[in-house]
Coordinates of C-alpha atoms in Angstrom, one line a residue:
X1 CA 1.8 10.2 -10.6
X2 CA 1.4 11.8 -7.2
X3 CA 0.8 15.5 -7.2
X4 CA 1.4 18.2 -4.6
X5 CA -1.5 19.1 -2.3
X6 CA -1.0 22.7 -3.3
X7 CA -2.5 21.9 -6.7
X8 CA -5.9 21.5 -5.1
X9 CA -8.1 24.5 -4.2
X10 CA -9.7 22.6 -1.3
X11 CA -9.1 19.4 0.6
X12 CA -11.9 17.5 2.5
X13 CA -11.7 15.0 5.3
X14 CA -12.0 11.4 4.2
X15 CA -15.2 10.7 6.1
X16 CA -17.4 7.8 5.3
X17 CA -20.8 6.8 6.6
X18 CA -20.9 3.9 9.2
X19 CA -23.2 1.0 8.3
X20 CA -25.7 2.2 10.9
X21 CA -25.7 5.7 9.5
X22 CA -26.3 4.6 5.9
X23 CA -28.6 1.6 6.1
X24 CA -32.1 1.1 7.5
X25 CA -32.2 -1.7 10.1
X26 CA -35.1 -3.6 8.4
X27 CA -33.9 -3.4 4.8
X28 CA -31.4 -5.3 2.6
X29 CA -29.5 -3.5 -0.2
X30 CA -27.5 -4.5 -3.3
X31 CA -24.0 -3.2 -3.7
X32 CA -25.4 -1.0 -6.5
X33 CA -27.9 0.6 -4.1
X34 CA -25.2 1.1 -1.5
X35 CA -22.9 2.7 -4.1
X36 CA -25.6 5.3 -4.9
X37 CA -26.4 5.9 -1.2
X38 CA -22.7 6.6 -0.4
X39 CA -22.9 9.4 -2.9
X40 CA -26.2 10.7 -1.4
X41 CA -28.3 9.5 -4.3
X42 CA -31.6 7.7 -4.2
X43 CA -30.9 3.9 -4.2
X44 CA -33.0 3.6 -7.3
X45 CA -31.4 6.6 -9.1
X46 CA -30.8 6.1 -12.8
X47 CA -27.1 6.5 -13.6
X48 CA -25.0 5.7 -16.6
X49 CA -22.8 2.6 -16.6
X50 CA -19.5 4.5 -16.4
X51 CA -20.7 6.4 -13.3
X52 CA -21.9 3.2 -11.7
X53 CA -18.5 1.6 -12.2
X54 CA -16.9 4.5 -10.4
X55 CA -19.4 4.4 -7.6
X56 CA -18.7 0.6 -7.2
X57 CA -15.0 1.5 -6.7
X58 CA -16.1 3.2 -3.5
X59 CA -18.9 0.8 -2.4
X60 CA -16.9 -2.5 -2.5
X61 CA -14.2 -1.3 -0.1
X62 CA -16.9 0.3 2.1
X63 CA -18.6 -3.1 2.4
X64 CA -15.4 -4.9 3.2
X65 CA -14.5 -2.3 5.8
X66 CA -17.9 -2.6 7.4
X67 CA -18.3 -6.3 7.1
X68 CA -18.4 -6.9 10.9
X69 CA -21.6 -4.8 11.0
X70 CA -23.3 -6.4 8.0
X71 CA -25.2 -9.6 7.1
X72 CA -25.4 -11.0 3.6
X73 CA -28.3 -12.7 1.8
X74 CA -28.0 -14.8 -1.3
X75 CA -29.8 -13.6 -4.4
X76 CA -33.4 -14.5 -4.7
X77 CA -32.8 -15.7 -8.2
X78 CA -29.8 -16.1 -10.6
X79 CA -30.3 -12.7 -12.2
X80 CA -30.2 -10.7 -9.0
X81 CA -27.1 -9.6 -7.0
X82 CA -26.7 -10.5 -3.4
X83 CA -28.0 -8.3 -0.6
X84 CA -26.4 -6.6 2.4
X85 CA -28.0 -5.3 5.6
X86 CA -27.2 -4.4 9.2
X87 CA -26.3 -7.3 11.4

């Protein structure tokens, strides 16, 4: 259910990193690494599965929204995810 804004102590701007701000030009990242970085965590940070699922809820739309600025690489083997980098 929607709630009144007045129920919150503080409201923040909905400001996301651009692809150029988040990613290094010469690196490729998995969606899991991007999810961590969007939360200012190290790309290799150990997090629990439940937290990772929540972070993916932010990362996947971010990737879709920034698709014009990204390139995609197929996984190097069947057990790896795909990779994303700056175009």
